[in-house]
Amino acid sequence: MGSRDADPSLGYLTRKETEVKLPRPTRVKNKTPAPIQITAEQILREARERQEAEIRPPKQKITDPTELADYRLRKRKEFEALISRVRWNKSVWVKYAKWEESQKDFKRARSIWERALEVDYRDHTMWLKYADVEMKNKFVNHARNVWDRAVTLLPRVDQLWYKYIHMEEMLGNVAGARQIFERWMGWMPDQQGWLSYIKFELRYNEIERARAIFERFVQCHPKVSAWIRFAKFEMKNGEIGRARNCYERAVDKLADDEEAEQLFVAFAEFEEKCKETERARCIYKFALDHIPKGRAEDLYRKFVAFEKQYGDREGIEDAIVGKRRFQYEDEVRKNPRNYDTWFDYIRLEESVGNKERIREVYERAIANVPPAEEKRYWQRYIYLWINYALYEELDAEDMERTRDVYRECLKLIPHQKFSFAKIWLLAAQFEIRQLRLKEARLLLGEAIGRAPKDKIFKKYIEIELHFGNIDRCRKLYEKYLEWSPENCYAWSKFAELERSLYETDRARAIFELAIDQPALDMPELLWKAYIDFEISEGEFERTRALYERLLYRTKHLKVWISYAKFEASAMDPEAEEDIELKKNCLQRARDVFERAVSYFRNSAPELKEERAMLLEEWLNMESGFAELGDVSLVRAKLPKKLKKRRQIDMEDGPAAYEEYIDYLFPEETQTTNLKILEAAYKWKKQRVASEED
């Protein structure tokens, strides 16, 4: 049993006999730190010192041919048995073949390699090791046979080709190596394979052959890096014309390639080395115009450095502006409807002053029409058109283009949904500056017809008034009021126009029409204007009638106060010293205040604050009349101010309280006292009744 388990590799000892028995780990009970600490390094050193020597099988010396044959037979049986079990394990085959090689039995070794390749011929490492064995033992033809079969079966494994070519080159068989390269190039390998072929030819100074290979190389791999290598090869050999031709051909074919930036940089640097600065500048500018701005960072940086070295001040400034231009181009490419970016971009181009470029940017900007016909989307966009027109008029001084810009803008705006008065007015004002009054009137008339707005009416009237066309102004006001009859501003201005022309009856008729309108946007302004008009005309009776009509419609506090103040001052300026007239005015003002107080006391008792303010105004008026006034008349009616608290209902949480000012008028004081007496009498009566019970 023991002999059967013995292992020849262990000197015919059993596995059990060779096992290293380690002491059983002891359990540490006392975990307190030891007084003398031991480092990890010391523990490892002691463990290494105590380690037992490695058990190795004894060396065998074979001196007899028969014993050698037995040893070989035994080893082959072991390898064959192992292969029969793990045929797929390549390392077993390699060990078997190398063992046969060590025994100098090359035929057997070759047979083992062939058998291994039958298992998996697609593993190129087996071919490499097989061929290395043949080469190491100087079996050149056998090695060639192996390499030839390998590259035939696995033509896409570059390492096989490299090794095959290297062997032939080491043997001095240059023609054979070239032939292998040609076979390899037929499979169109990657760039490194072609470059290896070129380097091979250059090692033997075959320039023309290398050039021909480069031509085939750029046809097989039409990439920027391939063309740059070709051009650098020509440059290195002093063929400047050929190198420039390479770059030009590359630009024709690869101008739109993703790596075109590298090509243009290399081309420009080549021209710079050749002292052709103008050519280099043209290349840089052509590249900057054609390459997308997001991919031109390195190109721009090189261009700036070039201009700083060779350019003048203008060229340097243009190059520096280019960086911001690239940034704006990238931003508008990402979001073409970001109009603020377009404004910044246009401002940059205007600072440079190139008219064609400025117009190009303007045209690109206005081409990005807002996506929906809603005014909020157009409010920023429309200023692109305005700025474009102003640029053409003021900077470019091209009046026809300015007129075209305005015309196209007005065509684009959907006036049936919304419009922009600013565009109509700017277009009309432009025509006026060009002394084309008829065209300006046509534009403004069209604006009123298609998209009437307050601004358009006001500006059109202002223009006609400036030219003194009163009849046109009247017609425009009539159109204005037909379109917006509730507009108090229009009524007031129309009347003001007539008054400035001393057409008092016309102005009064306009005011009458205005106050008779069923709906007005700001009626208080209109009534005030009408009243001021009558006062300025000295028509006090008409003014009183107006106030009475206004009080019929509204009894607002301000109306009462204004009426009273009017009565207090309703006298001829020349008769200011007349005491009797002043007394009459004061009495009429008192009558108005009395009516107002009566209204607030009887009809609107809840408006205590307004009533208090009215009395304050009355008191101030009496004080203003000095000895004619009677302050005591008003003070008897003044209320007392009381500070009170009231509860505020909150949506969540406890109720809060706020302080407010309440007013207690004299008549309310008497009523309150009566209520207190009545309550006291009632309480006394209830108490007497309870005592009797």
mmCIF file of C-alpha atoms in Angstrom, residues 405-415 420 423-424 427 443 446 450:
data_model
loop_
_atom_site.group_PDB
_atom_site.id
_atom_site.type_symbol
_atom_site.label_atom_id
_atom_site.label_comp_id
_atom_site.label_asym_id
_atom_site.label_seq_id
_atom_site.Cartn_x
_atom_site.Cartn_y
_atom_site.Cartn_z
ATOM 1 C CA VAL A 405 -35.391 95.067 -42.969
ATOM 2 C CA TYR A 406 -38.403 96.980 -41.655
ATOM 3 C CA ARG A 407 -40.584 95.677 -44.484
ATOM 4 C CA GLU A 408 -39.605 92.028 -43.896
ATOM 5 C CA CYS A 409 -40.071 92.366 -40.149
ATOM 6 C CA LEU A 410 -43.586 93.755 -40.564
ATOM 7 C CA LYS A 411 -44.424 90.903 -42.937
ATOM 8 C CA LEU A 412 -43.196 88.326 -40.411
ATOM 9 C CA ILE A 413 -45.175 89.534 -37.384
ATOM 10 C CA PRO A 414 -48.620 87.852 -37.100
ATOM 11 C CA HIS A 415 -50.601 91.087 -36.671
ATOM 12 C CA PHE A 420 -45.452 95.605 -31.890
ATOM 13 C CA ILE A 423 -41.659 98.483 -35.105
ATOM 14 C CA TRP A 424 -44.377 100.506 -36.841
ATOM 15 C CA ALA A 427 -40.273 102.337 -39.578
ATOM 16 C CA LEU A 443 -47.128 103.048 -42.680
ATOM 17 C CA GLU A 446 -51.621 100.677 -42.138
ATOM 18 C CA ARG A 450 -54.107 96.299 -38.955
#
